[in-house]
Amino acid sequence: MKVLVVGSGGREHAICWKLAQSPKVTELYCAPGNAGIAQAARCVDVKATDVDGMVNWARDNAMDFVVVAPDDPLALGMVDALEAAGIPAFGPRKNAAVIEASKAFSKELMKKHRIPTAKYETFTELDKALAYIEAQGAPIVVKADGLALGKGVVVAATVDEAKTAAREMMEDKKFGESGSTVVIEECMTGPEITVLAFADGEHVRPMVPSQDHKRACDGNKGPNTGGMGAIAPPPQYTPEVAKRCMEEIFQPTVAALKAEGRPFHGVIYFGLMLTPEGPKVVEYNARFGDPECQAVLSLLDGDLLDIFTACREGTLDQVDYRWKEQAACCLVLASGGYPLEYKKGYPISGLDEAGRSAVVFHAGTTEKDGQIVTNGGRVLGVTALGDTLEQAIANAYAAAKPISFPDMHFRTDIGHAF
Ligand code: AMP
Ligand code: GLY
């Protein structure tokens, strides 16, 4: 089969790496891809958000299957457009991808279907939002409704901080129109866990659980990023917690979306907090998380194309695959300054040596005059396995040692921060 993957980050590299292992995949393409993805797939020069361009390219080049990995094209309805053109596609349709694209929608869905999450109110008027913050007190969480690249969330320690955040979102439009509606919610406490789950509209099968490290610096300090590293599985996610999550969160979410006429086919990202009252949903995303995807897919023993096909066709209960009885650690090597300002175009050395003891997924790289150079905030995801979590963490750090580029930044406490 000829398969096209849409996207260009570490997540898409991990997906391409795994799909390339499927005997059914005869030709693999990625749009737009990056320098590392180019080792597993042929890169195609179409932007991930160019819905018409992607449909045209897939049709003209007779793709048998398209995997839409990032949130933006999903929210734009790329899967709907591909399917309408007769091209089978993996990922939720626009009406289901809304669980990520609108926080107000997903909070409403959880309330209606009694899925545990933080108590909240939604506001479109600043005065009312400010009065609510005053009445509730701090700590309190203020969120822009729409996609804001993970930056539209402020966990405010004081009432003043919360009010400033609400003003910036609603009045100053710091996140554009995505801040016209804000969700203000109760602050939860407890370890944060990611569970990615395959869903086929009806059935849901959670993958091995994982844990992201969102802050830029050691000790969970510094600004929020897309994720500085991931481990799988995290020790806090016990079999008892898993059972509760399945019964109280995963199955009810998939059933709720089906009942609402928005069957979810694809990967649901459950951002969970294990609070003293039990597991609760922090957020839903409509896709694999990154870097979680790199750690999780490294542990998959099975044919990813078969799983993707089953998600689309509603036969997820019938596919045979397993999770390795090992642990994984993905260490992100980032550009100095990320997630704020950083430079691009630095040559990267040591990739071949690192690749001998781990899989080095590329997140933000490109090729310039035959040399692989940095091209994004998150540059690489060095991903290693081990028989224990400690071993996987040690292996990832050891494998990353030979890699260097100017201003390289990484956390030294992945797997030890919580
Ligand atoms: P989100 O984009 O909704 O995932 O939020 C980003 C981060 O903010 C999460 O990963 C949490 O660490 C934090 N967060 C979001 N909502 C809450 C909440 N209700 N209580 C505590 N922390 C939260
Ligand atoms: N690592 C967090 C995310 O993908 O949203």
Coordinates of C-alpha atoms and ligand atoms in Angstrom, one line a residue:
M1 CA 0.0 0.0 0.0
K2 CA 1.0 3.6 -0.7
V3 CA 0.7 5.5 2.6
L4 CA 1.1 9.2 3.3
V5 CA 1.7 10.7 6.8
V6 CA 0.8 14.3 7.3
G7 CA 3.1 16.3 9.7
S8 CA 6.7 17.1 10.4
G9 CA 7.6 16.5 14.1
G10 CA 9.0 13.8 16.3
R11 CA 5.5 12.2 16.5
E12 CA 5.4 11.9 12.7
H13 CA 8.9 10.5 12.6
A14 CA 7.8 7.8 15.2
I15 CA 4.7 7.0 13.2
C16 CA 6.7 6.7 9.9
W17 CA 9.4 4.6 11.6
K18 CA 6.7 2.2 12.9
L19 CA 4.7 2.1 9.6
A20 CA 7.9 1.4 7.7
Q21 CA 8.1 -1.9 9.6
S22 CA 4.8 -3.0 8.2
P23 CA 5.2 -5.5 5.3
K24 CA 1.9 -4.0 3.9
V25 CA 3.5 -0.6 3.4
T26 CA 5.2 -0.6 0.0
E27 CA 5.7 3.1 -0.4
L28 CA 5.8 5.6 2.4
Y29 CA 5.5 9.4 2.1
C30 CA 5.4 12.3 4.6
A31 CA 4.2 15.8 4.0
P32 CA 6.1 17.9 4.8
G33 CA 8.4 15.7 6.9
N34 CA 11.9 16.6 8.1
A35 CA 15.5 15.4 7.6
G36 CA 15.1 12.4 9.9
I37 CA 11.7 11.4 8.4
A38 CA 13.5 11.4 5.0
Q39 CA 15.3 8.3 6.2
A40 CA 12.1 6.4 6.5
A41 CA 9.8 8.0 4.0
R42 CA 9.9 10.2 0.9
C43 CA 9.2 13.8 1.9
V44 CA 6.5 15.8 0.0
D45 CA 6.5 19.5 -0.1
V46 CA 2.9 20.2 0.9
K47 CA 2.1 22.1 4.1
A48 CA 0.3 20.1 6.8
T49 CA -2.5 22.7 7.0
D50 CA -3.0 22.8 3.2
V51 CA -6.2 20.7 3.0
D52 CA -6.8 21.1 -0.7
G53 CA -3.2 20.7 -1.6
M54 CA -3.0 17.5 0.5
V55 CA -6.1 16.0 -1.1
N56 CA -4.9 16.8 -4.6
W57 CA -1.4 15.4 -4.0
A58 CA -2.8 12.2 -2.4
R59 CA -5.3 11.8 -5.3
D60 CA -2.7 12.6 -8.1
N61 CA -0.2 10.1 -6.6
A62 CA -2.8 7.4 -5.9
M63 CA -2.3 7.1 -2.1
D64 CA -4.2 4.1 -0.6
F65 CA -4.2 5.5 2.9
V66 CA -3.4 8.8 4.6
V67 CA -2.6 9.3 8.3
V68 CA -3.4 12.8 9.6
A69 CA -1.3 13.2 12.7
P70 CA -1.3 16.9 13.9
D71 CA -4.2 18.8 15.5
D72 CA -4.5 21.7 13.0
P73 CA -5.4 19.7 9.9
L74 CA -7.7 17.5 11.9
A75 CA -9.5 20.6 13.2
L76 CA -9.7 21.9 9.6
G77 CA -11.4 18.8 8.5
M78 CA -8.6 17.2 6.4
V79 CA -9.9 13.7 7.2
D80 CA -13.4 14.6 6.0
A81 CA -11.9 16.1 2.8
L82 CA -9.8 13.1 2.0
E83 CA -12.7 10.7 2.6
A84 CA -15.0 12.8 0.4
A85 CA -12.4 12.4 -2.3
G86 CA -12.5 8.6 -1.9
I87 CA -9.1 8.4 -0.1
P88 CA -9.2 6.3 3.2
A89 CA -7.8 8.4 6.0
F90 CA -6.8 7.8 9.7
G91 CA -7.9 10.4 12.2
P92 CA -11.1 11.9 13.6
R93 CA -13.4 13.9 11.4
K94 CA -13.8 17.6 12.2
N95 CA -16.9 17.0 14.3
A96 CA -15.0 14.7 16.6
A97 CA -11.6 16.5 16.5
V98 CA -13.5 19.3 18.3
I99 CA -12.8 17.6 21.6
E100 CA -9.3 19.2 21.2
A101 CA -10.2 22.3 19.1
S102 CA -12.8 23.5 21.7
K103 CA -12.2 23.3 25.4
A104 CA -15.7 24.6 26.0
F105 CA -17.1 21.7 24.0
S106 CA -15.1 19.0 25.7
K107 CA -15.9 20.4 29.2
E108 CA -19.6 20.4 28.3
L109 CA -19.4 16.9 27.0
M110 CA -17.8 15.7 30.2
K111 CA -20.3 17.5 32.4
K112 CA -23.3 16.0 30.4
H113 CA -21.9 12.5 30.4
R114 CA -20.6 12.6 34.0
I115 CA -17.0 12.1 33.1
P116 CA -14.7 13.2 36.0
T117 CA -13.0 16.5 35.4
A118 CA -12.3 19.8 37.2
K119 CA -15.4 21.9 38.0
Y120 CA -15.6 24.9 35.6
E121 CA -17.6 27.7 34.1
T122 CA -17.4 29.1 30.5
F123 CA -17.4 32.9 29.9
T124 CA -17.7 35.2 26.9
E125 CA -17.9 38.4 29.0
L126 CA -14.9 39.7 30.8
D127 CA -16.9 41.2 33.7
K128 CA -18.5 37.9 34.6
A129 CA -15.2 36.1 34.3
L130 CA -13.5 38.5 36.7
A131 CA -16.4 38.3 39.2
Y132 CA -16.2 34.5 39.1
I133 CA -12.5 34.5 39.7
E134 CA -13.1 36.8 42.7
A135 CA -15.8 34.6 44.1
Q136 CA -13.8 31.3 43.7
G137 CA -10.4 32.5 44.9
A138 CA -7.0 31.1 44.0
P139 CA -5.4 28.8 42.9
I140 CA -7.5 28.8 39.8
V141 CA -7.0 27.9 36.1
V142 CA -7.8 30.2 33.2
K143 CA -7.9 28.6 29.7
A144 CA -8.5 30.1 26.2
D145 CA -11.2 28.1 24.4
G146 CA -9.5 27.3 21.1
L147 CA -6.2 25.9 19.9
A148 CA -3.4 28.1 21.3
L149 CA -0.4 25.9 20.8
G150 CA -0.6 24.6 24.4
K151 CA 0.1 28.1 25.7
G152 CA -3.5 29.3 26.4
V153 CA -3.6 27.9 29.9
V154 CA -2.6 29.8 33.0
V155 CA -2.5 28.0 36.4
A156 CA -2.9 31.1 38.6
A157 CA -1.6 31.1 42.1
T158 CA -3.3 34.3 43.0
V159 CA -6.6 36.1 42.1
D160 CA -4.7 38.9 40.5
E161 CA -2.7 36.6 38.3
A162 CA -6.0 34.9 37.2
K163 CA -7.6 38.2 36.4
T164 CA -4.6 39.4 34.4
A165 CA -4.8 36.2 32.4
A166 CA -8.5 36.6 31.7
R167 CA -8.0 40.2 30.6
E168 CA -5.1 39.3 28.3
M169 CA -7.2 36.5 26.7
M170 CA -10.5 38.3 26.4
E171 CA -9.6 42.0 26.1
D172 CA -6.1 42.1 24.6
K173 CA -6.8 39.0 22.5
K174 CA -3.4 37.6 23.3
F175 CA -4.4 34.3 21.6
G176 CA -6.5 35.9 19.0
E177 CA -10.1 34.7 18.6
S178 CA -9.3 31.5 20.5
G179 CA -9.5 33.6 23.7
S180 CA -12.9 35.2 23.0
T181 CA -14.3 32.3 25.1
V182 CA -12.5 31.3 28.3
V183 CA -13.0 28.3 30.6
I184 CA -12.2 29.0 34.2
E185 CA -11.8 25.9 36.3
E186 CA -10.9 24.5 39.7
C187 CA -7.2 23.7 40.2
M188 CA -6.5 20.0 40.5
T189 CA -3.5 18.4 42.2
G190 CA -1.7 15.1 41.7
P191 CA 0.5 13.4 39.2
E192 CA -0.2 14.1 35.5
I193 CA -0.4 11.1 33.2
T194 CA -1.0 10.7 29.5
V195 CA -3.0 7.8 28.1
L196 CA -3.2 7.6 24.4
A197 CA -6.0 5.3 23.2
F198 CA -7.0 3.9 19.8
A199 CA -10.7 4.3 19.1
D200 CA -12.8 3.1 16.2
G201 CA -16.1 4.9 16.9
E202 CA -17.2 2.2 19.3
H203 CA -14.3 0.4 20.9
V204 CA -11.4 1.9 22.8
R205 CA -8.0 0.3 23.5
P206 CA -5.6 2.3 25.6
M207 CA -1.9 2.2 24.8
V208 CA 0.8 1.8 27.4
P209 CA 0.5 4.9 29.6
S210 CA 3.1 7.6 29.5
Q211 CA 4.1 10.9 31.2
D212 CA 5.2 14.1 29.6
H213 CA 7.5 16.8 31.1
K214 CA 5.9 20.0 30.0
R215 CA 8.1 22.7 31.6
A216 CA 11.3 23.8 29.9
C217 CA 13.7 23.3 32.8
D218 CA 14.7 20.8 35.5
G219 CA 12.5 20.6 38.6
N220 CA 9.4 21.5 36.5
K221 CA 10.5 25.1 36.3
G222 CA 10.4 27.5 33.4
P223 CA 7.7 28.1 30.8
N224 CA 5.4 25.4 29.4
T225 CA 6.6 23.7 26.2
G226 CA 5.2 21.1 23.8
G227 CA 7.0 18.5 26.0
M228 CA 10.7 18.1 27.0
G229 CA 10.7 14.3 27.4
A230 CA 8.4 11.3 28.1
I231 CA 8.5 8.0 29.9
A232 CA 6.4 5.0 29.6
P233 CA 4.9 3.4 31.6
P234 CA 4.9 5.8 34.7
P235 CA 4.9 3.9 38.0
Q236 CA 1.9 5.9 39.4
Y237 CA -0.5 4.4 36.9
T238 CA -1.3 1.2 38.7
P239 CA -3.6 -1.6 37.4
E240 CA -6.3 -0.2 39.8
V241 CA -6.0 3.3 38.4
A242 CA -6.1 1.8 34.9
K243 CA -9.3 0.0 35.6
R244 CA -11.0 3.1 37.0
C245 CA -9.8 5.1 34.0
M246 CA -11.2 2.6 31.6
E247 CA -14.6 2.4 33.3
E248 CA -15.0 6.1 34.4
I249 CA -13.2 7.9 31.5
F250 CA -12.2 6.0 28.4
Q251 CA -15.3 4.0 27.6
P252 CA -17.7 6.8 28.7
T253 CA -15.8 9.3 26.4
V254 CA -16.0 7.1 23.3
A255 CA -19.7 6.2 24.1
A256 CA -20.5 9.9 24.7
L257 CA -19.0 11.0 21.3
K258 CA -20.9 8.2 19.6
A259 CA -24.2 9.2 21.3
E260 CA -23.6 12.8 20.2
G261 CA -23.3 11.8 16.6
R262 CA -19.6 12.4 16.5
P263 CA -18.0 8.9 16.5
F264 CA -14.3 9.2 17.2
H265 CA -12.0 7.2 14.9
G266 CA -8.3 7.8 15.6
V267 CA -6.2 8.4 18.7
I268 CA -7.7 10.1 21.8
Y269 CA -5.2 11.7 24.0
F270 CA -6.4 11.6 27.6
G271 CA -4.5 14.1 29.7
L272 CA -5.3 12.9 33.2
M273 CA -4.6 14.0 36.7
L274 CA -4.5 11.4 39.5
T275 CA -6.2 13.5 42.1
P276 CA -6.9 12.5 45.8
E277 CA -10.5 11.9 44.7
G278 CA -9.5 9.7 41.7
P279 CA -8.4 10.2 38.1
K280 CA -9.9 13.2 36.3
V281 CA -9.5 14.6 32.8
V282 CA -7.3 17.6 32.4
E283 CA -7.7 17.7 28.7
Y284 CA -8.6 15.8 25.6
N285 CA -6.6 15.9 22.4
A286 CA -7.6 14.4 19.1
R287 CA -4.2 12.9 18.2
F288 CA -1.1 11.2 19.5
G289 CA 0.8 13.4 22.0
D290 CA 4.4 14.4 21.2
P291 CA 6.9 13.4 22.7
E292 CA 4.7 10.7 24.3
C293 CA 4.1 9.1 20.9
Q294 CA 7.9 8.5 20.5
A295 CA 8.1 6.5 23.8
V296 CA 4.8 4.7 23.4
L297 CA 5.2 3.5 19.8
S298 CA 8.7 2.3 20.6
L299 CA 6.9 -0.3 22.9
L300 CA 4.4 -1.4 20.3
D301 CA 4.7 -5.0 19.1
G302 CA 2.4 -5.1 16.1
D303 CA 1.5 -3.7 12.7
L304 CA 0.6 0.0 13.1
L305 CA -1.1 0.0 9.7
D306 CA -3.4 -2.8 10.7
I307 CA -4.4 -0.9 13.9
F308 CA -5.0 2.4 11.9
T309 CA -7.1 0.5 9.4
A310 CA -9.1 -1.1 12.2
C311 CA -9.7 2.3 13.8
R312 CA -11.2 3.5 10.6
E313 CA -13.3 0.5 9.9
G314 CA -14.6 -0.2 13.4
T315 CA -12.8 -3.5 13.9
L316 CA -10.4 -2.5 16.6
D317 CA -11.6 -5.3 18.9
Q318 CA -10.2 -7.8 16.3
V319 CA -6.6 -6.6 15.7
D320 CA -3.9 -8.5 17.4
Y321 CA -1.0 -6.6 18.9
R322 CA 0.9 -6.4 22.2
W323 CA 2.9 -4.0 24.3
K324 CA 6.5 -4.9 25.1
E325 CA 7.1 -5.7 28.7
Q326 CA 9.8 -3.0 28.8
A327 CA 10.0 0.7 29.6
A328 CA 10.8 3.6 27.3
C329 CA 12.3 7.0 27.7
C330 CA 12.3 9.8 25.1
L331 CA 14.7 12.7 25.9
V332 CA 14.1 15.8 23.9
L333 CA 17.1 17.8 22.7
A334 CA 15.9 21.4 22.2
S335 CA 17.2 24.7 20.8
G336 CA 18.5 27.0 23.5
G337 CA 15.8 29.6 24.2
Y338 CA 12.8 27.3 23.3
P339 CA 9.9 27.8 23.8
L340 CA 10.6 31.5 23.5
E341 CA 13.2 32.8 21.0
Y342 CA 15.8 30.5 19.5
K343 CA 18.0 30.3 16.5
K344 CA 17.8 27.7 13.7
G345 CA 20.3 26.3 11.2
Y346 CA 23.0 24.9 13.5
P347 CA 24.8 21.8 12.3
I348 CA 24.1 18.7 14.4
S349 CA 26.9 16.2 15.1
G350 CA 26.9 12.7 16.7
L351 CA 23.7 11.5 15.2
D352 CA 25.1 8.3 13.7
E353 CA 26.8 7.3 16.9
A354 CA 23.7 8.0 19.0
G355 CA 21.6 6.0 16.5
R356 CA 23.6 2.8 17.4
S357 CA 22.1 2.6 20.9
A358 CA 18.8 4.4 20.6
V359 CA 16.3 5.6 18.0
V360 CA 16.8 9.2 17.4
F361 CA 13.5 10.7 16.2
H362 CA 13.8 14.1 14.5
A363 CA 11.4 16.8 15.5
G364 CA 12.9 20.0 14.0
T365 CA 15.7 19.3 11.5
T366 CA 16.4 20.0 7.9
E367 CA 19.1 19.2 5.4
K368 CA 21.4 22.0 4.2
D369 CA 24.3 21.3 1.8
G370 CA 24.3 17.7 2.8
Q371 CA 24.4 18.4 6.5
I372 CA 21.6 17.9 9.0
V373 CA 20.9 21.2 10.8
T374 CA 18.5 22.4 13.5
N375 CA 15.2 23.8 12.2
G376 CA 12.8 24.1 15.2
G377 CA 12.4 24.4 19.0
R378 CA 12.4 20.8 19.7
V379 CA 15.1 19.3 17.6
L380 CA 15.5 15.6 18.4
G381 CA 13.9 12.9 20.6
V382 CA 16.4 10.3 21.7
T383 CA 14.3 7.3 22.5
A384 CA 15.6 4.2 24.3
L385 CA 14.1 1.1 25.9
G386 CA 15.2 -0.8 29.0
D387 CA 14.0 -3.7 31.1
T388 CA 13.2 -1.2 33.9
L389 CA 12.3 2.4 33.7
E390 CA 15.6 3.4 35.4
Q391 CA 17.5 1.4 32.7
A392 CA 15.5 3.1 29.9
I393 CA 16.2 6.5 31.3
A394 CA 19.9 5.7 31.7
N395 CA 20.0 4.3 28.1
A396 CA 18.4 7.5 26.6
Y397 CA 20.9 9.8 28.4
A398 CA 23.8 7.6 27.5
A399 CA 22.7 7.5 23.8
A400 CA 22.3 11.3 23.6
K401 CA 25.8 12.0 24.9
P402 CA 27.6 12.1 21.5
I403 CA 25.0 14.5 20.0
S404 CA 25.7 18.2 20.0
F405 CA 24.8 21.5 18.4
P406 CA 25.3 25.1 19.5
D407 CA 23.0 26.2 22.4
M408 CA 21.6 22.6 22.8
H409 CA 19.2 22.4 25.8
F410 CA 17.7 19.4 27.5
R411 CA 16.4 18.5 30.9
T412 CA 18.5 16.3 33.1
D413 CA 15.6 14.9 35.2
I414 CA 13.4 13.2 32.7
G415 CA 11.7 10.3 34.6
H416 CA 12.7 11.8 38.0
A417 CA 10.7 15.0 38.1
F418 CA 7.5 13.9 39.8
Ligands
AMP1 P1 -4.1 21.9 29.0 O1 -3.6 22.6 27.8 O2 -5.5 22.0 29.3 O3 -3.5 20.5 29.0 O4 -3.3 22.6 30.2 C1 -1.9 22.7 30.2 C2 -1.4 22.3 31.6 O5 -1.9 23.1 32.6 C3 -1.7 20.9 32.0 O6 -0.8 20.0 31.5 C4 -1.7 21.0 33.5 O7 -0.4 20.8 34.0 C5 -2.2 22.4 33.8 N1 -3.6 22.3 34.1 C6 -4.6 22.5 33.2 N2 -5.8 22.4 33.8 C7 -5.5 22.3 35.1 C8 -6.4 22.2 36.3 N3 -7.7 22.2 36.3 N4 -5.7 22.0 37.5 C9 -4.4 22.0 37.6 N5 -3.6 22.1 36.5 C10 -4.1 22.2 35.3
GLY2 N1 2.9 16.5 24.8 C1 1.7 17.1 24.9 C2 0.9 17.2 23.6 O1 1.3 16.5 22.7 O2 -0.1 17.8 23.6

